[in-house]
Structure formats: C-alpha cells, structure tokens
Coordinates of C-alpha atoms and ligand atoms in Angstrom, one line a residue:
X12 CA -227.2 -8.2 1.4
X13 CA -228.1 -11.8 2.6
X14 CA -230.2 -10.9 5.6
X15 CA -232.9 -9.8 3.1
X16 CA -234.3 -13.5 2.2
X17 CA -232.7 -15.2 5.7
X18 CA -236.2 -14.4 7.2
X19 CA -238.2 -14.3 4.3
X20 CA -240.1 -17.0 3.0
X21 CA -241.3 -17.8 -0.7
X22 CA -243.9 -18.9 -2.1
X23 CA -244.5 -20.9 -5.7
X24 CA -247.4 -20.8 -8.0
X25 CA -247.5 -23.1 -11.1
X26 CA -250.0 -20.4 -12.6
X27 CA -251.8 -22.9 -14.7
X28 CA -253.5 -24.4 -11.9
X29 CA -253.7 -21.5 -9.4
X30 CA -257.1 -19.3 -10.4
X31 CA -258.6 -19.2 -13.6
X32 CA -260.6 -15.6 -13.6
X33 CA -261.9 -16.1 -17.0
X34 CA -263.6 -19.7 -17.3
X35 CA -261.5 -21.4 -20.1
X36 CA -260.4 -24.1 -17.1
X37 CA -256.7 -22.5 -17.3
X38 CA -254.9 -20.5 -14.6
X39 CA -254.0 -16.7 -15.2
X40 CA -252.3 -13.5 -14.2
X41 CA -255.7 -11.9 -13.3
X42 CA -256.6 -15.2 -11.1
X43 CA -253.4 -14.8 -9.2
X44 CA -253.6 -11.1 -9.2
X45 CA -257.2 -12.1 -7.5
X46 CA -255.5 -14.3 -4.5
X47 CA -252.6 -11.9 -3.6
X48 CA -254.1 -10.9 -0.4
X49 CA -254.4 -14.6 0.6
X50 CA -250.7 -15.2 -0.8
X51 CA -249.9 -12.0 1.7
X52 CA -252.4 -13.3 4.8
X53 CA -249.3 -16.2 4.6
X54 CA -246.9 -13.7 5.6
X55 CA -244.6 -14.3 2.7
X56 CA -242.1 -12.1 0.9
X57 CA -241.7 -13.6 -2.3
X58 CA -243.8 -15.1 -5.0
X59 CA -242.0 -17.4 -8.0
X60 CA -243.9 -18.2 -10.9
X61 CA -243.1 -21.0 -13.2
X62 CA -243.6 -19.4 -17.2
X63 CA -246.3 -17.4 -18.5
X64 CA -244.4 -16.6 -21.5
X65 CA -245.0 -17.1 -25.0
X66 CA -244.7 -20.7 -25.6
X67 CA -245.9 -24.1 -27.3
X68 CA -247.1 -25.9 -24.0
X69 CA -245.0 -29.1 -24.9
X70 CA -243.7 -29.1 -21.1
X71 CA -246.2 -26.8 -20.0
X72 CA -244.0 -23.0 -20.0
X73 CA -241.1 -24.9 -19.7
X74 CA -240.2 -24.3 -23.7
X75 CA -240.2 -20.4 -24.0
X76 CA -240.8 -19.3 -27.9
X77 CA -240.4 -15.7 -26.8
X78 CA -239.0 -14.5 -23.5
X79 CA -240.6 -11.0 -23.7
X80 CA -244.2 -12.1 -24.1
X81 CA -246.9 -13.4 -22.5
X82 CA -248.4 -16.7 -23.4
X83 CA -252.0 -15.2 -24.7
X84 CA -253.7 -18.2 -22.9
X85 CA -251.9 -17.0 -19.2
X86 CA -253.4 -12.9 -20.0
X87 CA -251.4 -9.6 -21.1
X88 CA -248.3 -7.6 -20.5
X89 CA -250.8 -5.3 -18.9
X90 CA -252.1 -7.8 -16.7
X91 CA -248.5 -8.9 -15.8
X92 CA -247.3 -5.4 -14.9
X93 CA -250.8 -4.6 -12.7
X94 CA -250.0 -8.1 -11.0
X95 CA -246.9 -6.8 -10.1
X96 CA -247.7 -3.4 -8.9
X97 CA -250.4 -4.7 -7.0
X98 CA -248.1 -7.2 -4.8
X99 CA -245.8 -4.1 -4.2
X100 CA -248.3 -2.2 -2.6
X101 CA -248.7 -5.4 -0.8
X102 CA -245.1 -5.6 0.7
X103 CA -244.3 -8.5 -1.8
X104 CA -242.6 -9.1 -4.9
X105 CA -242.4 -11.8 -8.1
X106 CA -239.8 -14.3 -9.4
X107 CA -240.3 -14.8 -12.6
X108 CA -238.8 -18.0 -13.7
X109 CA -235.8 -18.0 -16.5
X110 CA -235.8 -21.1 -18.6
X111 CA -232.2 -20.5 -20.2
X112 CA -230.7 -24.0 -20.9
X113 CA -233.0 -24.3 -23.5
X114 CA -235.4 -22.4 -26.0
X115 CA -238.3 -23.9 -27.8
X116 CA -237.9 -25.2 -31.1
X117 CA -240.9 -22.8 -32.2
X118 CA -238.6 -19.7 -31.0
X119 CA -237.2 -17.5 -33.8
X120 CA -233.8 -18.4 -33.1
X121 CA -234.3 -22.0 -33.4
X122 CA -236.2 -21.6 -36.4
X123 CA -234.1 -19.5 -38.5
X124 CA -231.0 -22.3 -37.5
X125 CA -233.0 -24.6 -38.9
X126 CA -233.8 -22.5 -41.9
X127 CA -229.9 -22.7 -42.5
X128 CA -228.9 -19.6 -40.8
X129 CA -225.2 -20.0 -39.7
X130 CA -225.5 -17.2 -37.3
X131 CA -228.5 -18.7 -35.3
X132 CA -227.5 -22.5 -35.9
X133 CA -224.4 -21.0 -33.4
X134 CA -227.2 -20.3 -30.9
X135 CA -227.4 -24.1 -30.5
X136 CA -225.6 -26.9 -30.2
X137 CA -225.0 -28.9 -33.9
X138 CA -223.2 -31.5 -34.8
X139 CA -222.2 -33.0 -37.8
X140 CA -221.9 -36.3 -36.3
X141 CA -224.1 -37.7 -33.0
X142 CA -221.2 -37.6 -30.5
X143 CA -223.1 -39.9 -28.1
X144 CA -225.9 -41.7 -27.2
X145 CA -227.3 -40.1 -24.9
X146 CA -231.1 -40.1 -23.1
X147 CA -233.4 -37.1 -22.6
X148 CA -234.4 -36.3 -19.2
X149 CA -238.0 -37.1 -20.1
X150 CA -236.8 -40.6 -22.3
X151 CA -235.7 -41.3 -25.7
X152 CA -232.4 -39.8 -27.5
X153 CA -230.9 -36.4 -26.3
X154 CA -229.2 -35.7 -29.7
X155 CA -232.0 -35.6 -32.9
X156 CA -231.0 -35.7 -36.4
X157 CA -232.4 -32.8 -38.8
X158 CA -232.4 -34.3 -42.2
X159 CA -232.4 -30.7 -44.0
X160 CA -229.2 -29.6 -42.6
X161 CA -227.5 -33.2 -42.6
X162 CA -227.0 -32.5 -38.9
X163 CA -227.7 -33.2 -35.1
X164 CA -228.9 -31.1 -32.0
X165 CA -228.9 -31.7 -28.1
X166 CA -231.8 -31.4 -26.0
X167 CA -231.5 -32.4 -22.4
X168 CA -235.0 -32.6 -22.4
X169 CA -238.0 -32.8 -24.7
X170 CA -237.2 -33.1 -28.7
X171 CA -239.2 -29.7 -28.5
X172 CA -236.4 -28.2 -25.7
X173 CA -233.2 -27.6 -28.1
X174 CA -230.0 -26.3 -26.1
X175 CA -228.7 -23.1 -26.1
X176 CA -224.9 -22.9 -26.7
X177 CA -223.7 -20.4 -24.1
X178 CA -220.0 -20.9 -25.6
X179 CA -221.5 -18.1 -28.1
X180 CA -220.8 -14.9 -26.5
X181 CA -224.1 -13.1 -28.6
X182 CA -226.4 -15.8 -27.1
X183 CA -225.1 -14.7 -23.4
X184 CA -225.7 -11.1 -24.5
X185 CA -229.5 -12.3 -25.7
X186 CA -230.1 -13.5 -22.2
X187 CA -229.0 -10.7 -20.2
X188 CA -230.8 -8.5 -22.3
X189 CA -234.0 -10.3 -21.3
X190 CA -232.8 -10.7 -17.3
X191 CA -232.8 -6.5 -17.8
X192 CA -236.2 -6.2 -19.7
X193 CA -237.5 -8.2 -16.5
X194 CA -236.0 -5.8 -13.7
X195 CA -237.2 -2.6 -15.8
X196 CA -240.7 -4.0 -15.0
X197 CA -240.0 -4.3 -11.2
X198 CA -239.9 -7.8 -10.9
X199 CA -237.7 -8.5 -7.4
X200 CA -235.6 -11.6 -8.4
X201 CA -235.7 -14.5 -10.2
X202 CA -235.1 -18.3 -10.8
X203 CA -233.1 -19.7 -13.1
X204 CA -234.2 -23.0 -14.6
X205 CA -231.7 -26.0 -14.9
X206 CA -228.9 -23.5 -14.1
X207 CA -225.9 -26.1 -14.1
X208 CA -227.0 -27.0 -17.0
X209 CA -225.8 -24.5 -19.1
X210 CA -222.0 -25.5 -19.7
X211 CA -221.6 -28.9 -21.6
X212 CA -218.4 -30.8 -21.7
X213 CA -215.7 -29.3 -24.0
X214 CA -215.7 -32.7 -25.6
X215 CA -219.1 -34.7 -25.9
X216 CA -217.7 -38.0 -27.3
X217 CA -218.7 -39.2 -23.9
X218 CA -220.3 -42.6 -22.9
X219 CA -223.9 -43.3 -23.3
X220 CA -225.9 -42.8 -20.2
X221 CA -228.3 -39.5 -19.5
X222 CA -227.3 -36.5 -20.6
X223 CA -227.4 -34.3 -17.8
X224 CA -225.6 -37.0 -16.1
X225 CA -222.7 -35.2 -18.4
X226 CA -223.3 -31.9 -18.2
X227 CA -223.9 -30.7 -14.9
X228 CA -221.7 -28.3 -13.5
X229 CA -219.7 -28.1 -16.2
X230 CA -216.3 -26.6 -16.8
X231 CA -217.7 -22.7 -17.8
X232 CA -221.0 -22.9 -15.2
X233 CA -219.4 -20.6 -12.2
X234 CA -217.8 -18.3 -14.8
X235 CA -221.2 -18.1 -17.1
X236 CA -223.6 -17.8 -13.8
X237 CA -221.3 -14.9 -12.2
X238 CA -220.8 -13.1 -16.0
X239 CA -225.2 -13.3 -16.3
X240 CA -225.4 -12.0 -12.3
X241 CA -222.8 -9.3 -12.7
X242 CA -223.6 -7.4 -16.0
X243 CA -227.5 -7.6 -15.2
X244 CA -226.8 -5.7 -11.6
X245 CA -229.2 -8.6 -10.0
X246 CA -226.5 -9.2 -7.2
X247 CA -228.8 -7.6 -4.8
X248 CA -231.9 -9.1 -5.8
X249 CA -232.9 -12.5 -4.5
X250 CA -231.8 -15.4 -6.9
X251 CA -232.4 -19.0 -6.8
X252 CA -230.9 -21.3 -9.0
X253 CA -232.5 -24.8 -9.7
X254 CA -229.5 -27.3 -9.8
X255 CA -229.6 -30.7 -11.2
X256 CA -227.5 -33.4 -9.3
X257 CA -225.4 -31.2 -7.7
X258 CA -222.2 -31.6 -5.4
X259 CA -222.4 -29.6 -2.3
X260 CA -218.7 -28.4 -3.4
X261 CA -220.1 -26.8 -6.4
X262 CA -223.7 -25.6 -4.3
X263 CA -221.0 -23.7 -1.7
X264 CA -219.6 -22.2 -4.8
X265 CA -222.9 -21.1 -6.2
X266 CA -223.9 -19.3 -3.3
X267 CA -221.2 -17.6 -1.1
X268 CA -221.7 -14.0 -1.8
X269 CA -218.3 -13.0 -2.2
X270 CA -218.7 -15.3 -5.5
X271 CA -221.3 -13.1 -7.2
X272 CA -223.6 -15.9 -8.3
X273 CA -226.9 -17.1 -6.9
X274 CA -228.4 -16.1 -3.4
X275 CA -229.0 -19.7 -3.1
X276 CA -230.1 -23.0 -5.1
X277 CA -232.5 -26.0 -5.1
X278 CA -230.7 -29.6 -4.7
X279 CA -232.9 -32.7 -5.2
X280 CA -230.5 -35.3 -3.2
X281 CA -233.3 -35.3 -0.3
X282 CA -236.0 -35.8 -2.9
X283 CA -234.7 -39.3 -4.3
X284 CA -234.5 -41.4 -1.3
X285 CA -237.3 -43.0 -2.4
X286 CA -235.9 -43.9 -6.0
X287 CA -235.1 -47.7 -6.3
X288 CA -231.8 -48.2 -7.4
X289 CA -231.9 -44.2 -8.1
X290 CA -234.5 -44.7 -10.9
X291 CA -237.2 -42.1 -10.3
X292 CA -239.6 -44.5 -12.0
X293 CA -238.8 -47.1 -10.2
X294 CA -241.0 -47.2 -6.4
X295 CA -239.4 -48.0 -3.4
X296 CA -240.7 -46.5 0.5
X297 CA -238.3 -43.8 1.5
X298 CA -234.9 -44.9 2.7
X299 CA -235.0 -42.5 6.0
X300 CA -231.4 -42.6 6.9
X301 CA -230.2 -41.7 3.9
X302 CA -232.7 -39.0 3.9
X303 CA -231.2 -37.9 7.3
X304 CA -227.9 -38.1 5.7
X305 CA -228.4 -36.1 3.2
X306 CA -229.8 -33.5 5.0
X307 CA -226.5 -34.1 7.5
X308 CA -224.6 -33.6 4.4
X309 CA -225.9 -30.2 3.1
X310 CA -227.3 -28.7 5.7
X311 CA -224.0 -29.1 7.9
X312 CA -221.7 -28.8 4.6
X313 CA -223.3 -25.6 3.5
X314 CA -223.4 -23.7 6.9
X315 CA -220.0 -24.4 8.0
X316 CA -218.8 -23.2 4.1
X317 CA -221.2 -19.9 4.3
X318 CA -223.3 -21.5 1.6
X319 CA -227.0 -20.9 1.4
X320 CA -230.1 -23.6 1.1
X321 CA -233.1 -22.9 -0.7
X322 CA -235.1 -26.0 1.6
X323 CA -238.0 -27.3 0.2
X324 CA -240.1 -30.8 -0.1
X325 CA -242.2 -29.7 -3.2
X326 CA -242.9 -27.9 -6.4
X327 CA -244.4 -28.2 -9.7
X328 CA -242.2 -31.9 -10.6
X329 CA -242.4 -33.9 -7.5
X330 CA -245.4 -35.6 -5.7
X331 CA -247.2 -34.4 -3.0
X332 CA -244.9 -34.6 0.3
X333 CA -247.7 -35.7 2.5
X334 CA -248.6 -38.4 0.2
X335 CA -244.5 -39.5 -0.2
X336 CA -242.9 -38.9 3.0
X337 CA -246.4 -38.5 5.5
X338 CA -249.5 -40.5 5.6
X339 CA -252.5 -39.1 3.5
X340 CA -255.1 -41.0 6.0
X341 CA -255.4 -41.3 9.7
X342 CA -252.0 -38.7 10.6
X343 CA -252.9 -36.1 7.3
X344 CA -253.1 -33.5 9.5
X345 CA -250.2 -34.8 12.1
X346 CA -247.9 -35.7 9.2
X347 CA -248.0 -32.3 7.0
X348 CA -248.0 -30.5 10.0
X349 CA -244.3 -32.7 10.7
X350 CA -243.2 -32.3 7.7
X351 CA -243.7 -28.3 7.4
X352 CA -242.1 -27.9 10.6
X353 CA -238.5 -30.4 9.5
X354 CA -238.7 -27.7 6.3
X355 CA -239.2 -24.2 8.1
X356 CA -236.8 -24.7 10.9
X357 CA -233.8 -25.3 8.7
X358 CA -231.1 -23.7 8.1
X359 CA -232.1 -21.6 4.8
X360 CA -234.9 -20.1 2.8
X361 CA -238.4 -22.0 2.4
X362 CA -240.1 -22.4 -0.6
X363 CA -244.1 -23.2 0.0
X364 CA -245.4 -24.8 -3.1
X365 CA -249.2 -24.3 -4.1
X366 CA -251.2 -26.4 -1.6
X367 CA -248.7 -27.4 0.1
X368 CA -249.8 -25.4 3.3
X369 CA -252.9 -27.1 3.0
X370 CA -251.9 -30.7 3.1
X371 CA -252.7 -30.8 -0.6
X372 CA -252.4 -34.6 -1.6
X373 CA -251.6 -36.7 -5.1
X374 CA -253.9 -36.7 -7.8
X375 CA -255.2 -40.1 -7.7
X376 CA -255.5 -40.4 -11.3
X377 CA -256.5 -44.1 -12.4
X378 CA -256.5 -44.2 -16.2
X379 CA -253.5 -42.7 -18.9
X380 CA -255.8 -40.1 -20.0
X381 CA -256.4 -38.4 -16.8
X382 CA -252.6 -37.6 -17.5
X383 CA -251.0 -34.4 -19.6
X384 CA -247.8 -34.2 -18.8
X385 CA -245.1 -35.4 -21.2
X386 CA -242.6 -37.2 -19.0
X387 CA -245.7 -38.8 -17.8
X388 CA -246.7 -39.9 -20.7
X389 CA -243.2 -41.1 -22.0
X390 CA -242.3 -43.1 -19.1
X391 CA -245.8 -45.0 -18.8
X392 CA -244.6 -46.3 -22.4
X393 CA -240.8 -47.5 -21.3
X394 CA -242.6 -48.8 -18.5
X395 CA -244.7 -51.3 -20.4
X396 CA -242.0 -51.8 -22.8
X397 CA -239.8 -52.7 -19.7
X398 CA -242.8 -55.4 -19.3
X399 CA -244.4 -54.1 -16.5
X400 CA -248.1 -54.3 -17.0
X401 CA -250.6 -51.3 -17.5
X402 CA -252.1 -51.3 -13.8
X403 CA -247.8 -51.6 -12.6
X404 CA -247.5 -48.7 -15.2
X405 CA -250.1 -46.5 -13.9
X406 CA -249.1 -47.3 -9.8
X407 CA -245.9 -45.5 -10.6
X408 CA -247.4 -42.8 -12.2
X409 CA -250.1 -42.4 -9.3
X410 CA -246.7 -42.1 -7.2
X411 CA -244.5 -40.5 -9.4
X412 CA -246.2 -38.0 -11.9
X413 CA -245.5 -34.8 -12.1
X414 CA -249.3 -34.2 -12.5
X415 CA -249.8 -35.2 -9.0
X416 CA -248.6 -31.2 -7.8
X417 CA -250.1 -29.7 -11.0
X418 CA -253.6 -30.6 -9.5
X419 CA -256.0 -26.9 -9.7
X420 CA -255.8 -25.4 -6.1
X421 CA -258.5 -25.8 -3.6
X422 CA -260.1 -22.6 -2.5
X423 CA -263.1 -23.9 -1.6
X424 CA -265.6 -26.8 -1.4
X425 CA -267.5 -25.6 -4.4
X426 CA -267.9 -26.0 -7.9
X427 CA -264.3 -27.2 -9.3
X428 CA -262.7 -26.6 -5.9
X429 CA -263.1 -22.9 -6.8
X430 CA -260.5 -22.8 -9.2
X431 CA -262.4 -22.6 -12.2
X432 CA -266.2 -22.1 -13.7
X433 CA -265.4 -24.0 -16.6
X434 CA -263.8 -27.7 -17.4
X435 CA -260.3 -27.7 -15.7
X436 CA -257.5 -28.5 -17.7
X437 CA -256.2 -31.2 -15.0
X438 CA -258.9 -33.2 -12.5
X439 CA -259.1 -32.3 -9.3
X440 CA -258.8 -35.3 -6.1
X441 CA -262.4 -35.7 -4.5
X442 CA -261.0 -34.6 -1.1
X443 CA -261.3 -30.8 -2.1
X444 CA -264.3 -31.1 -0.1
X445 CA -262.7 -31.0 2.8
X446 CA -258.8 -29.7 2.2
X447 CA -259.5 -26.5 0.6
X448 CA -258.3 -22.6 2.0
X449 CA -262.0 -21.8 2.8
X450 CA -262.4 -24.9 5.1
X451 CA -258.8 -24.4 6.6
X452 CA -258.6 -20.8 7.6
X453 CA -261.5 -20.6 9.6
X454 CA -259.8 -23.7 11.7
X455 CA -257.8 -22.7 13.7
X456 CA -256.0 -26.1 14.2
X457 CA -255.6 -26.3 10.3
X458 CA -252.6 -27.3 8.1
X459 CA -252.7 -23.9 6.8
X460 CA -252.9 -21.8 10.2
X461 CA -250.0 -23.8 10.8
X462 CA -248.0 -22.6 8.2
X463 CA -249.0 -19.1 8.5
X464 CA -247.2 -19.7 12.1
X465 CA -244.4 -21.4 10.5
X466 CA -243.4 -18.9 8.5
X467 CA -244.1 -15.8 11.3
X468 CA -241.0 -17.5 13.5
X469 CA -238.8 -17.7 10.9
X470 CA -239.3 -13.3 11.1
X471 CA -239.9 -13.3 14.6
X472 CA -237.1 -15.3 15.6
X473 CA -233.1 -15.1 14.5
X474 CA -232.2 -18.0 15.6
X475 CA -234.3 -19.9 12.9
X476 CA -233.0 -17.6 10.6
X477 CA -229.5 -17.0 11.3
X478 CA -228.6 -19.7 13.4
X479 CA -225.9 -22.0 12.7
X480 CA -227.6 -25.8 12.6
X481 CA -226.2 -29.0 13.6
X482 CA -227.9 -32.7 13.8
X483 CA -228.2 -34.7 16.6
X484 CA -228.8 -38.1 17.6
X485 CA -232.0 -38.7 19.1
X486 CA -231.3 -42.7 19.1
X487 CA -234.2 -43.6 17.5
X488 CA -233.7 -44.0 13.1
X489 CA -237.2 -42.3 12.6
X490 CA -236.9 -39.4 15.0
X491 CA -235.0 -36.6 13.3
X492 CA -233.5 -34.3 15.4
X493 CA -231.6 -31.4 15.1
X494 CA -230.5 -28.0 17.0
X495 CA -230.2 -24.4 15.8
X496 CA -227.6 -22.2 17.7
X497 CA -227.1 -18.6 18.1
X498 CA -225.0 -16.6 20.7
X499 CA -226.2 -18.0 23.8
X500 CA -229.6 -19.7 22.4
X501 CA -230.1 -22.9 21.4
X502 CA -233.2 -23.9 19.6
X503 CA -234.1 -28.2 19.3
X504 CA -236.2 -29.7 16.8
X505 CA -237.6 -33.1 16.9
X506 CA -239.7 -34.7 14.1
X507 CA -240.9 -38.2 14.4
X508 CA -241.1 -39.6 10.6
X509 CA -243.4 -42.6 11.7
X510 CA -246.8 -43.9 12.2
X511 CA -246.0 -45.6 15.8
X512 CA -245.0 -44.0 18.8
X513 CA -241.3 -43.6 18.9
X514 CA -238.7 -43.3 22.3
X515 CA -236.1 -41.2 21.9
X516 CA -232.9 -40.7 23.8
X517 CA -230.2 -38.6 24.6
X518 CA -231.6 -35.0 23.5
X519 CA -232.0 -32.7 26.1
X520 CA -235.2 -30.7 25.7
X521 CA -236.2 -28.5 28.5
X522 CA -237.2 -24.5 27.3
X523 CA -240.1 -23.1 25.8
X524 CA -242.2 -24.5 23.3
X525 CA -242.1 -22.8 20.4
X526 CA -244.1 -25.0 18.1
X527 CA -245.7 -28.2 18.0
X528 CA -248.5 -30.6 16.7
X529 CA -250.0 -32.8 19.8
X530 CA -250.3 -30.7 23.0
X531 CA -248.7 -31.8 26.5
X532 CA -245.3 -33.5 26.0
X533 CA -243.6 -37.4 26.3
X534 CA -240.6 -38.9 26.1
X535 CA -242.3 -40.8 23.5
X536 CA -243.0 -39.3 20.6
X537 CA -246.2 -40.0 18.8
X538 CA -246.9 -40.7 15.3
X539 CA -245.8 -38.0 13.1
X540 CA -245.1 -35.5 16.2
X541 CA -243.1 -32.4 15.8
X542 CA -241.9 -30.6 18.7
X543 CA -240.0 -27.1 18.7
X544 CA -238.1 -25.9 21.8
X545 CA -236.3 -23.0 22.4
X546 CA -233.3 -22.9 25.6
X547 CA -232.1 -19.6 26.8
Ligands
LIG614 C1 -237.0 -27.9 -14.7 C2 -238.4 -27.5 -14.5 C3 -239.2 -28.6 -15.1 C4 -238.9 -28.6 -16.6 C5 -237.4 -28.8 -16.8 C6 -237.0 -28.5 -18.2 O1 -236.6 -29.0 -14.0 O2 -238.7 -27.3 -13.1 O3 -240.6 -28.4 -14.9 O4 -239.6 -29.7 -17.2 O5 -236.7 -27.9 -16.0 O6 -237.2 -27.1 -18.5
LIG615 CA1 -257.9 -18.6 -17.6

C-alpha cells in the first residue's frame, strides 16, 4: 500500500499564479491543464493543488463558500474534470486540497447559523460567553462577537475563516460526502488542510495565548481523521495531512498504516529555525543546529516508529528556500542545487513547490501595496504598532511574507515572465529574465535539470526510497551529513550549509557518485557543495 508514494514524488501548484490561459492576470485550470507535460517532463507522480473552489478570496481559496464548485474566476467543472483526465493519460494524478477546519463565513452553513438556525449554528463553534482570549493565526482575536445572536464564534484564522464543530456527527457526515464527490471525479488523493486542527479542547476556558497553540492535536483528532479515512475508502489513495506544531508522537500516530489515517503529514519544526524567540515575525539568520536537530529528531523518530515524512522546504506560506536557507547571489545556483539534494534524499516523500526547481527567489517587494495577502497585511500593522518603523516593517515582510512563494511562475523571459498577457495579480521579481523554465531546460547544468535528476533516483534507486536513514557527524556544524541504509548498501549524503569552504571529518565516503554540484571531489567541501555517494 505504502510503496506507491515511497518513490513518487509530488508536485504543488498555487493555481493562482501558475498559467493564466485567458488574460485576466489570474491562474486557471486551463493554464495548468496547458503545462501538464512540463509538470510530467519532471517525472513526477502527483500534482496538489491549493483551492479552486467556490470562495470569497479573503485568504486566497483558503475560505471555501462551496466545496463542490469551482471558483468562476479559477474556470469550470468541465475544465476541472478535462484537467484531470488529461494528467491520467499522462501517468499522473491531482490532490485536491480539503480545507475542513474551517468554512467561509459566505458558505450556506455559516450563513443560515447566523440567520438563527439552531441546526447550522451546531455546525460551528458558539458561545454564549468568550471563553478565552485568544489570537488568530493571522493576528487579532480568535473568538468574534455576533451582536444578532448575543453570541461568539472561533476562528483560528481570519474573522472570515469560522470553525467547523466536528463534535456534530451531521457536519462529519457533510465532509465525507464531499471527500466521495471528489473520488467519483478521479481525483487520486488528497490534502487535508490544518488537519490537527479539527478537535478543540473539551473545555476552552483556557489561558490567553494563540489559539492553535490550544487546539492542536486534540483529544478526538486520531479518532475524527481515521472515522473521515475509513468511511470515504481513501485508505489506499495517497493522503497528506498538513499538521500545525505537531509532536512526532502524535505525527507516528498519524501515519503508521496499521492506524488508518494519513499516508503521511507536513511538520513545520524545520521551517522555524529562523524565528527569533519562535516569533515568525520576528528575523533572525537560521539557527543550523537546531535545524540539524530537528531533522535528527523526525527523521530518526519517524523511521524507527514506521512513520512517514512528507519532506519539504516550501509551499504557498513560507519564503523562498534559496533566499532563507541558500544565497540568492554568487552560490544561487550552488545553493538550490544543495538544498534540493538535503530534501530529495530523505527519508520520505518530496513535495516540489512551484518554482522551486528553478531556484525561484523572494518577491522583493518594497512598498505595502505591492502586498495582497492578509497575514501580510495584518502583521505589517502589529509591527508598527509594536514600534518598529515602516522600512523595519517592510524588511520582515520582504523576508517573511507569504507573497514571497505566491510570485506568477517564470516560464519564460517574455512578456510577464510568460505567465500572463494581461496585468498580474501579484508582481513578478526582475530576475525572470534569467530564472525562468525556457532558460533552464535547455541548460543542461540548470537548477531544474537538476531536479528532474533528483527526482529520477528517488524511482531508480531503493535505497533513497526505502532505506532506513540515520545522521552522522561530519565534525564540522555547517556540513550536514547523513547515510541511507538498505540490505547491504549504504548511501552518504553530505550538504555543506555555508558560503566558505568547510573540512569535514570522520565520514567515510568512498563509492560511486551518485549526485553532486561541483565536479572532482575534496576533503574540503566548498560553499554550498552537495555530494551523493553510494557504497556497495
Ligand atoms: C493552511 C494553508 C494556508 C491557510 C491556512 C488557513 O496553513 O496552507 O495557506 O491560510 O491553512 O486555511
Ligand atoms: Ca485566468
């Protein structure tokens, strides 16, 4: 059952800023529908797409108003089932992306509630009383006060994002119902948004503090997750749940098969090592060893439990990796080549974001306006209020935004990067001149030739993907190292995380090259080097 994903690797669009076929500046069905041969020329298996449902745009898909059709802007049921048919033919399939924690408040549920409606104010999460003061996740209060009904509603995120009570059986019963619409249509898996989410505290008189501080992986969340798996039949299909500050305990539990709940789940532990005092708004350089500690942690924890890693550096809410954890200059091409390799090799299934295999960087934005997204926005406000000043403000948000991944894809060195013939909804950096697929896949050294080899060894090779892993020391903080084993192979990775050349010491490395990004080989490894080698 597992094997299927083990050498697969998947690949994310944020469909608003993949290919607009139609001109309004806005990504599509029919654009993507238009790129699935370069999506297969990848060698990829799967394709996940963040929402193209019906929905207000307040957090851009995120805030479904109907989970059974499509956002008018994004194209038509028809195009959605041609898109699918179309990457069948090509040996690939979609995940189509289930935003279930929440709802819109423009849905019909949450508007009838509001309208009074006992039977549909159970679909949420009222209180006659505010229980707490709590934050949202994208700032401000998590519980809102509705002066019509005399009463208050969580929302972990946006105002516009009320939670779903899953304690009501009928609202469970809603959700599988739209899990089976989706697998009638021949979608081949799917991933489930803020999945620990779900299952709040059995008493929320808690402390203030954020919200989903309180509510992950709550008390029902195993039981709920394996009830939604089961009845739906998608055992089989590939599943990935997107877990917010997760334990590894509860990520084992998650995804041993024998459990019946997700083929495997996002963790974000690895993505806030550059959080100063573990505030995302806050900048700090990355902390490496904890960074290699975490990955100790999980990578180690999971394997020797029978868990299963989805291993990733980006998607659709963090900053571009080459510009976080690499050097966007003088080792671009060094760095993202590094830093695709750390990924790939792992013990799990990769997730290529949009760009990503072409060394895609951050936005660059310099004024507030050039922004669209709504945590964005928010936080540049706390931020001043906190009494930084508006350049300060704007420095984390060059760093931090969520805007810098939502950047239109570069196909090309024309108009609009080739994304778009009319006025993008997002800018575009100035370096789509040169980092675009056109320019790439006709080097043969490129970032995105690269990947394309990345993601052949993983299939070519068991070892990368069924091999147990283990970390070593390579006695040297920056240089990351790490072996794969499997009966009598043994496969060694070495990534150097630094601009200068680095000595290393006490990893054996003699065998075959597998993979690399300088040619010839040192004991010194140079900036941003990545070296692959396979024994036996
Ligand atoms: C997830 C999504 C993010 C969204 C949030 C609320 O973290 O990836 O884009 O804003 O959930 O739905
Ligand atoms: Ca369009």
């Amino acid at each position: 059952m597992l094997d299927k994903y083990k050498s697969s690797t998947v690949y994310q669009i944020y469909i608003k800023s993949f290919c607009d076929s139609n001109g309004d500046g806005i990504g599509d069905l029919n654009g993507i529908r238009s790129k699935l041969k370069y999506i297969q020329s990848l060698g990829v298996k799967y394709i996940w797409v963040t929402p193209f449902f019906c929905s207000p745009m307040v957090d851009n898909g995120y805030d479904v108003s109907d989970y059974r059709n499509i956002n008018p802007m994004f194209g038509t049921m028809e195009d959605c089932e041609a898109m699918i048919a179309e990457a069948k033919e090509l040996g690939m399939s979609f995940m189509f992306d289930m935003v279930f924690n929440h709802t819109s408040n423009q849905h019909e549920w949450f508007k009838r509630a509001l309208a009074g409606d006992e039977e549909y104010m159970n679909y949420y999460i009222f209180r006659d009383e505010k229980p707490a003061d709590w934050t949202a996740s994208f700032g401000g209060p998590a519980w809102d006060y509705v002066p019509e009904l005399g009463k208050w509603y969580l929302h972990l995120f946006a105002p516009e994002q009320p939670d779903l009570n899953w304690e009501n059986p009928k609202v469970r019963e809603e959700l599988k119902d739209v899990i089976r619409f989706w697998k009638a249509k021949g979608v081949g898996g799917f991933r489930f948004d803020v999945l620990n989410l779900i299952s709040k505290p059995d008493d929320l008189h808690l402390p203030s503090g954020s919200a989903t501080r309180f509510c992950k992986d709550g008390p029902r969340v195993h039981e709920y997750i394996r009830e939604l798996v089961t009845d739906t039949g998608i055992e089989d299909m590939i599943t990935v749940g997107e877990m917010a500050s997760t334990t590894l305990d509860n990520s084992i539990r998650y995804t041993r098969p024998e459990n019946h709940e997700m083929s495997m789940c996002f963790s974000f532990h690895h993505l806030k090592v550059d959080f100063k005092n573990g505030e995302k708004f806050s900048l700090m350089p990355p902390d490496l060893k904890m960074l290699r500690n975490v990955f100790v942690e999980w990578q180690e924890g999971m394997s020797n439990a029978g868990g299963w890693n989805a291993v990733f550096w980006c998607n659709h809410d963090q900053p571009r990796i080459v510009s976080r954890f690499g050097d966007e200059g003088q080792y671009w091409k060094e760095s993202a080549k590094m830093l695709g390799t750390f990924v790939h090799m792992l013990r799990g299934t990769p997730y290529i974001y949009q760009g990503e295999e072409l060394g895609m960087t951050n936005a660059h934005f310099k004024s507030l306006d050039e922004y669209d997204d709504v945590e964005a926005i928010n936080y540049y406000h706390i931020l001043l209020e906190r009494g930084n000043s508006e350049s300060e403000a704007l420095n984390v948000l060059a760093n931090r935004a969520r805007d810098n991944s939502r950047t239109p894809m570069q196909w090309n060195s024309g108009k609009n990067a080739g994304f778009s013939e009319g006025k993008t909804w997002l800018g575009i950096p100035e370096n789509y001149k040169s980092i675009n697929v056109e320019t790439e896949d006709a080097d043969d050294d490129s970032i995105l030739n690269y990947y394309r080899k990345l993601v052949q060894l993983r299939k070519d090779y068991r070892i990368i993907s069924e091999g147990s892993v283990k970390f070593l020391d390579a006695g040297n903080e920056k240089v990351f190292a790490y072996e794969r084993r499997l009966d009598n192979q043994r496969l060694v990775v070495l990534c150097n995380f630094s601009s200068e050349d680095e000595k290393i010491s006490g990893v054996d490395i003699k065998g075959e090259v597998l993979i690399g990004n300088y040619s010839g080989s040192h004991k010194i490894m140079r900036p941003y080097e990545t070296l692959v080698i396979l024994e036996g």
